[in-house]
Coordinates of C-alpha atoms and ligand atoms in Angstrom, one line a residue:
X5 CA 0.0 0.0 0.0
X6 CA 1.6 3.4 -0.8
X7 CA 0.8 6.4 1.4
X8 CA -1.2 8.7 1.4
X9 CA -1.6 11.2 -2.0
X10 CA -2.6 14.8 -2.5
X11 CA -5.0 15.5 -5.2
X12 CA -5.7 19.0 -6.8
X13 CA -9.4 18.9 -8.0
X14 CA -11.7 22.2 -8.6
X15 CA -9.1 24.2 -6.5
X16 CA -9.8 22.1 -3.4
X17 CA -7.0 19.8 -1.8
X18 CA -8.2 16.7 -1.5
X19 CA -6.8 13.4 0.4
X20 CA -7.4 10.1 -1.4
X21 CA -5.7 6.6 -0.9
X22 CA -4.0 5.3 -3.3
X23 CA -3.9 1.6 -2.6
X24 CA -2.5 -0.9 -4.5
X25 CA -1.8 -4.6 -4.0
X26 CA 1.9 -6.7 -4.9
X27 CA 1.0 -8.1 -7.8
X28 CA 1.9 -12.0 -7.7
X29 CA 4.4 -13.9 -9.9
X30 CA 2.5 -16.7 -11.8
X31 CA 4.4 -19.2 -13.9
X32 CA 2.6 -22.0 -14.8
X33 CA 0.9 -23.5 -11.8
X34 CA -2.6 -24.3 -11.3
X35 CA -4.4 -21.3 -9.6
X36 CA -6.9 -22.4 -7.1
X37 CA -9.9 -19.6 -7.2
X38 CA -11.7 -19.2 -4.0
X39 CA -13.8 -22.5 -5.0
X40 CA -10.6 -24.4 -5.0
X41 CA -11.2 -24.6 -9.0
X42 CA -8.6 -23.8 -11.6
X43 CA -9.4 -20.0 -12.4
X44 CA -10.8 -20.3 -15.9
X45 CA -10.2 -16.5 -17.4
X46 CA -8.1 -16.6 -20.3
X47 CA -6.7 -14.1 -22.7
X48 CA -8.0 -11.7 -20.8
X49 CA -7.5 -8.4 -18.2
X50 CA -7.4 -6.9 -15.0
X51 CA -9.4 -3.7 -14.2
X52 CA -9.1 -1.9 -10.5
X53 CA -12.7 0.1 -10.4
X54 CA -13.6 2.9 -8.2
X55 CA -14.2 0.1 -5.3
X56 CA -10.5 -0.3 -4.9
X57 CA -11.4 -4.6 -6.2
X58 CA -9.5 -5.9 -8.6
X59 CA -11.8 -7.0 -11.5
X60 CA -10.1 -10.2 -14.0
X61 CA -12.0 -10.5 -17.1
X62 CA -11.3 -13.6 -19.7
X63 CA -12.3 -16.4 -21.6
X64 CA -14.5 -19.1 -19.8
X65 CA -13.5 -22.0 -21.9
X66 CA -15.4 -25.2 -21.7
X67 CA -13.9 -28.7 -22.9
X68 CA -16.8 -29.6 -26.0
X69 CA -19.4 -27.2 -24.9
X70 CA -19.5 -23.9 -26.6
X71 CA -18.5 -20.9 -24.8
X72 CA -20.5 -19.5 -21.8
X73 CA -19.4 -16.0 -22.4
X74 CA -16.5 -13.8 -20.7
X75 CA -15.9 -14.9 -17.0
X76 CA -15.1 -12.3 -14.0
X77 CA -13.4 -13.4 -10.6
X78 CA -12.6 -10.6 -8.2
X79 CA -10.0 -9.8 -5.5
X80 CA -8.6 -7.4 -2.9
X81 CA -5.0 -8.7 -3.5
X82 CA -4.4 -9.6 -7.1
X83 CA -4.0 -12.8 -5.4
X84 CA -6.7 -14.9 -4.2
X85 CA -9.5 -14.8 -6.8
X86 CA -13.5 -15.1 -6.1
X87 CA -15.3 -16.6 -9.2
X88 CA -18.3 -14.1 -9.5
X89 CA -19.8 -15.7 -13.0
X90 CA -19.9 -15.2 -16.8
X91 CA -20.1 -11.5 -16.9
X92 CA -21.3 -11.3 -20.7
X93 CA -23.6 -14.0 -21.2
X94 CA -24.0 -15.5 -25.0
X95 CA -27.8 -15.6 -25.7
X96 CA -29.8 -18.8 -26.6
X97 CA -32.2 -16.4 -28.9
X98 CA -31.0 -17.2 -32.3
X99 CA -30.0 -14.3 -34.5
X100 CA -29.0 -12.2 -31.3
X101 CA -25.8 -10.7 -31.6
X102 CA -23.6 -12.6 -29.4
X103 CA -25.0 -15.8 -30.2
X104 CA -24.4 -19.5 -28.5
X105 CA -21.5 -21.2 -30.1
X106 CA -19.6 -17.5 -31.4
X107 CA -16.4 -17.5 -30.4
X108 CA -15.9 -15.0 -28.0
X109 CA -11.7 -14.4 -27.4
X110 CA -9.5 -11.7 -25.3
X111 CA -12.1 -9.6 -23.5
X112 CA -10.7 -6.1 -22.4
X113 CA -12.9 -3.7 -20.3
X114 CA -12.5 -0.3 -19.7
X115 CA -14.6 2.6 -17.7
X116 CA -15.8 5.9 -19.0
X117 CA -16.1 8.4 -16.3
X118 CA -18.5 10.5 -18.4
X119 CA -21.0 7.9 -19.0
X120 CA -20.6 5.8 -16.3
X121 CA -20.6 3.0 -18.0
X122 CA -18.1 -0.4 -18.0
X123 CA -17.3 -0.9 -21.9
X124 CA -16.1 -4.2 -22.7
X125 CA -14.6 -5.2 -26.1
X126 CA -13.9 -8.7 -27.5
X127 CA -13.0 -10.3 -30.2
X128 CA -16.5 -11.8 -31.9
X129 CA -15.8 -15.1 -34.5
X130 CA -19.5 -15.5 -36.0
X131 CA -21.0 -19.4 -35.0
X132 CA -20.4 -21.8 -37.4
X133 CA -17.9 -19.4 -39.3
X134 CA -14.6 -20.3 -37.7
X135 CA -12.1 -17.0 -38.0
X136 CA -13.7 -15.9 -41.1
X137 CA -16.0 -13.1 -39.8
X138 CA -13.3 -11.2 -37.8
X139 CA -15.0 -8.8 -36.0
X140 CA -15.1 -7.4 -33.1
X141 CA -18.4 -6.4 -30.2
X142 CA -19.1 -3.8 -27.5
X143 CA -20.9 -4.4 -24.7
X144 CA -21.2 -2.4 -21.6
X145 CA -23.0 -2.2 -18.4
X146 CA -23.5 -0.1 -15.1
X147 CA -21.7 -2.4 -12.7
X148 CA -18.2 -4.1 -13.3
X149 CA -20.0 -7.4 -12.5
X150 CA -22.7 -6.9 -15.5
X151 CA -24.5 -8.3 -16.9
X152 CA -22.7 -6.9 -19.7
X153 CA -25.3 -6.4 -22.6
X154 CA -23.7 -6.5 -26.6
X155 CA -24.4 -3.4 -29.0
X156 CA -23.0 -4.8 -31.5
X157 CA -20.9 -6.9 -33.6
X158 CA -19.0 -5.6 -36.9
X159 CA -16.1 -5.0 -38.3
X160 CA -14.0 -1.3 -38.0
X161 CA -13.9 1.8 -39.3
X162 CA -16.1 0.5 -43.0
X163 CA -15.6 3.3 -46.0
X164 CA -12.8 4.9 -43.8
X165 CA -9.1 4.8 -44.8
X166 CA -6.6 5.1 -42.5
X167 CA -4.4 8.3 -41.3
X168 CA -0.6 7.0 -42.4
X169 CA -1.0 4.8 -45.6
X170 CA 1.0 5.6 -48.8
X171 CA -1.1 6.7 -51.5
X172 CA -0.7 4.9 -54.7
X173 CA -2.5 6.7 -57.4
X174 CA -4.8 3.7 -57.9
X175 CA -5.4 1.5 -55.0
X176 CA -4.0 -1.7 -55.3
X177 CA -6.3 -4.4 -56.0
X178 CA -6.6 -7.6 -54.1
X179 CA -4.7 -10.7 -55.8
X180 CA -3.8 -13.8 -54.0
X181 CA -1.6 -14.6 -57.1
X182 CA 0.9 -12.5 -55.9
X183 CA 3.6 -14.8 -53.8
X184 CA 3.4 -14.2 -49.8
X185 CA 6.3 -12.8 -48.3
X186 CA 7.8 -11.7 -51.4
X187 CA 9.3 -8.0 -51.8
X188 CA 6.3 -8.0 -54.2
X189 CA 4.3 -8.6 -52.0
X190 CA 5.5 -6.6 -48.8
X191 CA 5.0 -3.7 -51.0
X192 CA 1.2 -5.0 -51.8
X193 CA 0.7 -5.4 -48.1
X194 CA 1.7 -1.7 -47.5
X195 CA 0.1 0.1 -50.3
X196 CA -3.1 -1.1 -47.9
X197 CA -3.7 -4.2 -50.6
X198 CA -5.9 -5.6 -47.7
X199 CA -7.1 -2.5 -46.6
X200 CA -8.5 -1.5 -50.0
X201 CA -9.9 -5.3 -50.0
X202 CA -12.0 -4.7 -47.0
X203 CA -12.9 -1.1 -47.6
X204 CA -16.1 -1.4 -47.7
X205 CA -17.5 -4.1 -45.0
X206 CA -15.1 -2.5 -42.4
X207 CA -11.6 -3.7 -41.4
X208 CA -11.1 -7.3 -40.0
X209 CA -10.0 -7.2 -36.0
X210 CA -9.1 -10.3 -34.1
X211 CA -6.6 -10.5 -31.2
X212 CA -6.9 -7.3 -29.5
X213 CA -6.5 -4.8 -27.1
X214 CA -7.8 -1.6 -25.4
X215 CA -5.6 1.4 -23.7
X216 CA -7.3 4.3 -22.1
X217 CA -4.9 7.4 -22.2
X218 CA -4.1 10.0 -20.0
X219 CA -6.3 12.3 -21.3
X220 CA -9.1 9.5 -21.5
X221 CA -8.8 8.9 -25.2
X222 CA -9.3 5.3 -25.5
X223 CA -7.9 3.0 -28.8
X224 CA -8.5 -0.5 -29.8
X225 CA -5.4 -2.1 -30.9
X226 CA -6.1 -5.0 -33.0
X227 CA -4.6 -7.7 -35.4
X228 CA -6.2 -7.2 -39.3
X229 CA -5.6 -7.6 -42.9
X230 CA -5.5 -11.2 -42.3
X231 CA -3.5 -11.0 -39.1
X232 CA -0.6 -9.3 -41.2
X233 CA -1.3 -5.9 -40.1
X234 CA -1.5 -4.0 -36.4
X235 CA -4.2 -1.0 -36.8
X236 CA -4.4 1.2 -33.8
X237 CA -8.1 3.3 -34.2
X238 CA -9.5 5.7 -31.6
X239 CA -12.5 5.2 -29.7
X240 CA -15.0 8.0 -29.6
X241 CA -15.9 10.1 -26.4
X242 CA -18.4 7.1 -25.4
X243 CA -15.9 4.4 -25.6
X244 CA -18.4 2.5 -27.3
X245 CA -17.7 2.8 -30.9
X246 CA -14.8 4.1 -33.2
X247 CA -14.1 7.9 -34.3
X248 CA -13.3 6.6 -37.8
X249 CA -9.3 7.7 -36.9
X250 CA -6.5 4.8 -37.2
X251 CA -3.5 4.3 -38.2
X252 CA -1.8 0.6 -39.9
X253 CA 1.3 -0.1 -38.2
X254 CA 4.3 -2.5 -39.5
X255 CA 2.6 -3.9 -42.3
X256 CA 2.8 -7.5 -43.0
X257 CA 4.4 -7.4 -39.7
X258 CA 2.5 -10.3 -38.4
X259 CA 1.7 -9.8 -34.7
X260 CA -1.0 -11.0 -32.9
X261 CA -2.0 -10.6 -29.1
X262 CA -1.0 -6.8 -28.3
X263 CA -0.8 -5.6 -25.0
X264 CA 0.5 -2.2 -24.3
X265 CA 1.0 0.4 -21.3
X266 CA 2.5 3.5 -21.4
X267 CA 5.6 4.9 -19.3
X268 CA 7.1 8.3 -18.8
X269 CA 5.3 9.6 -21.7
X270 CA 6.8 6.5 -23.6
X271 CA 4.3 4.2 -25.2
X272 CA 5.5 -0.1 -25.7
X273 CA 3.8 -2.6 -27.1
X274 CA 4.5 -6.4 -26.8
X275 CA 2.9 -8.9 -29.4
X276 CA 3.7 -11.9 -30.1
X277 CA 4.2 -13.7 -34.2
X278 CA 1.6 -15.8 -35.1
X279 CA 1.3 -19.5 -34.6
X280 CA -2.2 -20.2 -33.4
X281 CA -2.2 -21.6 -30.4
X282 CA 1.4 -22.6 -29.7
X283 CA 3.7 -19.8 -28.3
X284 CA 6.7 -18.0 -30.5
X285 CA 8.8 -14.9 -29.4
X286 CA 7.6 -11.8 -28.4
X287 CA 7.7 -8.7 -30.1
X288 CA 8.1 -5.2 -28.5
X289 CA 7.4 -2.0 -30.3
X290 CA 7.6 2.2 -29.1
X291 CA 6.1 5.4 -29.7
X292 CA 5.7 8.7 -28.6
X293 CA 2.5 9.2 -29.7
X294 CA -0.1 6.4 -30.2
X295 CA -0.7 7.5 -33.5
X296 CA 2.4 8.5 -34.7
X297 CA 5.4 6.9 -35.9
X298 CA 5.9 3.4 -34.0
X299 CA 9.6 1.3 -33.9
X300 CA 10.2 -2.5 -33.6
X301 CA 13.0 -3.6 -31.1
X302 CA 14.0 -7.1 -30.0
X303 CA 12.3 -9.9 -28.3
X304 CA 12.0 -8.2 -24.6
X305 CA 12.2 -11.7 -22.8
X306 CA 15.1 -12.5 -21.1
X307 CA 16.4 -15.9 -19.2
X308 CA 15.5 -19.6 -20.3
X309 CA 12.8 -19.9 -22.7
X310 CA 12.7 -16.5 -23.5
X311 CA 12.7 -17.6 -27.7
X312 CA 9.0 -18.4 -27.1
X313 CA 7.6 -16.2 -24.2
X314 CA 8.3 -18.8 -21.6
X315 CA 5.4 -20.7 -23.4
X316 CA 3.2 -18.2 -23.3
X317 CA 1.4 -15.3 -25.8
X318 CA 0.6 -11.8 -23.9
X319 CA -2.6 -10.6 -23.6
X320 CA -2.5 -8.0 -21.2
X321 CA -0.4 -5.4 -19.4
X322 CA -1.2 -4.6 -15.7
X323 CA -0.7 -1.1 -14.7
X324 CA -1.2 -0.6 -10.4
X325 CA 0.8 2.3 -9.1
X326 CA 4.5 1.5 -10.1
X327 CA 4.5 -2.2 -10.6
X328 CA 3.7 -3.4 -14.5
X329 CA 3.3 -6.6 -14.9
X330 CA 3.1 -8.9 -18.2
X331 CA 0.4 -11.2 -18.0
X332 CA -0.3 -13.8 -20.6
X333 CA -1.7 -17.4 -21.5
X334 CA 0.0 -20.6 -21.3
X335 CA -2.5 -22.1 -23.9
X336 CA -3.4 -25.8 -23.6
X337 CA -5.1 -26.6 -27.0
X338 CA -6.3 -29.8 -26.0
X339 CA -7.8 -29.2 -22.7
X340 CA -8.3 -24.9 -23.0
X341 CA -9.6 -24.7 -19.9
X342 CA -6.6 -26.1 -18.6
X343 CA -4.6 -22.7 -19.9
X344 CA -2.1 -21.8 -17.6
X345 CA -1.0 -18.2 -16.5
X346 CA 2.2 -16.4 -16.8
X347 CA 2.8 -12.8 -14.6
X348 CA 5.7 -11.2 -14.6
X349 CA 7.1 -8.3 -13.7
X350 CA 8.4 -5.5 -16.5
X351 CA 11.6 -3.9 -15.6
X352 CA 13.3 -1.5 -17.2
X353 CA 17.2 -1.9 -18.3
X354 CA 19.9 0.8 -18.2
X355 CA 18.9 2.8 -21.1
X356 CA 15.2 2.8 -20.4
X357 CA 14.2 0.0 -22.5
X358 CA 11.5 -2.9 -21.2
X359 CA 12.3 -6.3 -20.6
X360 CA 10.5 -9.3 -19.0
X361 CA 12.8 -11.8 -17.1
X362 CA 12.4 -15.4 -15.6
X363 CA 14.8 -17.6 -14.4
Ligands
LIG426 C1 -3.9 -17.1 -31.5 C2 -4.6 -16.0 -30.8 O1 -3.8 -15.2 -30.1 C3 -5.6 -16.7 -29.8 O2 -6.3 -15.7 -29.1 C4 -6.5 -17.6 -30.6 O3 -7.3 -16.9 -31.5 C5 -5.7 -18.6 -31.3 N1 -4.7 -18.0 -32.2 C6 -6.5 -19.6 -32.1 O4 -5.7 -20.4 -32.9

């Protein structure tokens, strides 16, 4: 627990606690929730509300069954976890918008002060359609514990072309004839090949994440163009829909699961490549301004097993006064409830630069 901080608000000095938990180191092991059950909350976040309780959103995965919906457990501590229920419920009515047997993957929730509302984002796979739909819903509610209730399910930003493309004079047309990976083909990718391809319907999001800035600006951070691309596009003052701003960064870059914080006005980035389900290494990316110019550096693990994130993918960075911690998925494809959980701390080397290390 820190002490105790001064706050300037509306010219009055105000004295508010600012309390904040250790937050553990996980590496693998099963982690009991208050039931004595495996806490099943995957690729998901932690949110501290107003209440001072910690709030862990995530994937409730069943073995065969379809997906319940997003799962919250709660805690003083970071912790000891209390499993308080699926959160965002999928609905039996057919033709609703989060509909049983969707996949539903990397929940992120986030609170506007101005509405008062909790806005939670996922990643939204249509039933019956495996990845193909990649869109992406919104639901919010009044109370961290929900019910969460979907708006809507879509794609981003449709007729809207982003901030920092290169302008051909024509667009480039989609062709799969073109050879992946080739310089060709790099310079396809960047012209916005994909881009121009899904003009129209809106642009594809799957693994994804949401950052609330300092000056309450909110993004959603998402993989698209068939996974190739990272687009970063601003939310508007609701948090509950896009502002038709974004930006593509590192084209045909190939990163999935993006978790990001910011730090002394520096913003990182850690993805991961993309290999489905089993892990690869990590990625880590800065800029100075979320939609400005952003930079790839190396792979910021460090120690044994650091060539494939320890065996995990990211999925979330947890702020709580100093302490940042990397939390991500040890994914078990057979058994995905059986997903294991990897925290660790994010330190910061001599020159400044991020780094996650486990010995
Ligand atoms: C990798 C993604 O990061 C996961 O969230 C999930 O979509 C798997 N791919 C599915 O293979």
């Amino acid at each position: 627990m820190t002490g105790i901080k001064p706050t300037l608000l509306s010219g009055l000095i105000l004295i508010s606690y600012a309390c904040h938990a250790e937050i553990p180191v996980v590496a693998g092991d099963i982690w009991p929730d208050s039931d004595g059950l495996h806490i099943n909350c995957h690729g998901g976040c932690v949110t501290k509300a107003s209440d001072g309780i910690y709030y862990w959103y995530g994937e409730h995965r069943g073995t065969d069954t379809p997906q319940e919906g997003v799962a919250c457990y709660t805690s003083t501590d970071l912790k000891n976890w209390h499993n308080r229920g699926i959160v965002m419920p999928v609905s039996d009515t057919p033709g609703s918008i989060v509909e049983r047997g969707s996949t539903v993957e990397r929940p992120k929730v986030i609170y506007n002060a101005s509405t008062g509302k909790y806005v939670m984002w996922f990643h939204h796979e249509l039933k019956g359609r495996g990845y193909e739909a990649a869109q992406v819903a919104v639901a919010t509610a009044d109370n961290p514990l929900g019910p969460f209730v979907p708006l809507k399910s879509s794609r981003v930003n449709a007729g809207k072309l982003p901030l920092n493309m290169i302008r051909s004079k024509t667009a480039p047309t989609y062709d799969n004839r073109t050879e992946w990976w080739t310089p060709e083909w790099y310079a396809l990718i960047r012209e916005g090949m994909f881009t121009y391809r899904d003009l129209a319907g809106g642009q594809m999001s799957r693994d994804m994440t949401l950052f609330v800035d300092d000056d309450s600006t909110a993004y959603h951070i998402y993989s698209s163009e068939d996974n190739l691309t990272l687009h970063i596009a601003e939310l508007d003052s609701t948090f509950t829909s896009h502002s038709g701003r974004y930006i593509r960064i590192f084209p045909g870059g190939h990163n999935e699961a993006p978790a990001i914080f910011r730090h002394e006005g520096r913003y990182w980035m850690i993805t991961s490549g993309c290999t489905g389900w089993a892990p690869n290494e990590a990625r880590l990316m800065w800029a100075d301004s979320m939609m400005g110019e952003w930079h790839q550096l190396p792979n910021p693990c460090r120690g044994e097993g650091s060539e494939t994130t320890f065996g995990a993918q990211g999925t979330y960075i947890l702020r709580d006064g100093d302490d940042i911690t990397f939390m991500a998925d040890i994914w078990n494809p057979e058994s995905l409830p059986d997903s294991r959980y990897l925290w660790l701390p994010v330190k910061f080397d001599e020159k400044g630069i991020p780094y996650i290390y486990k010995n």
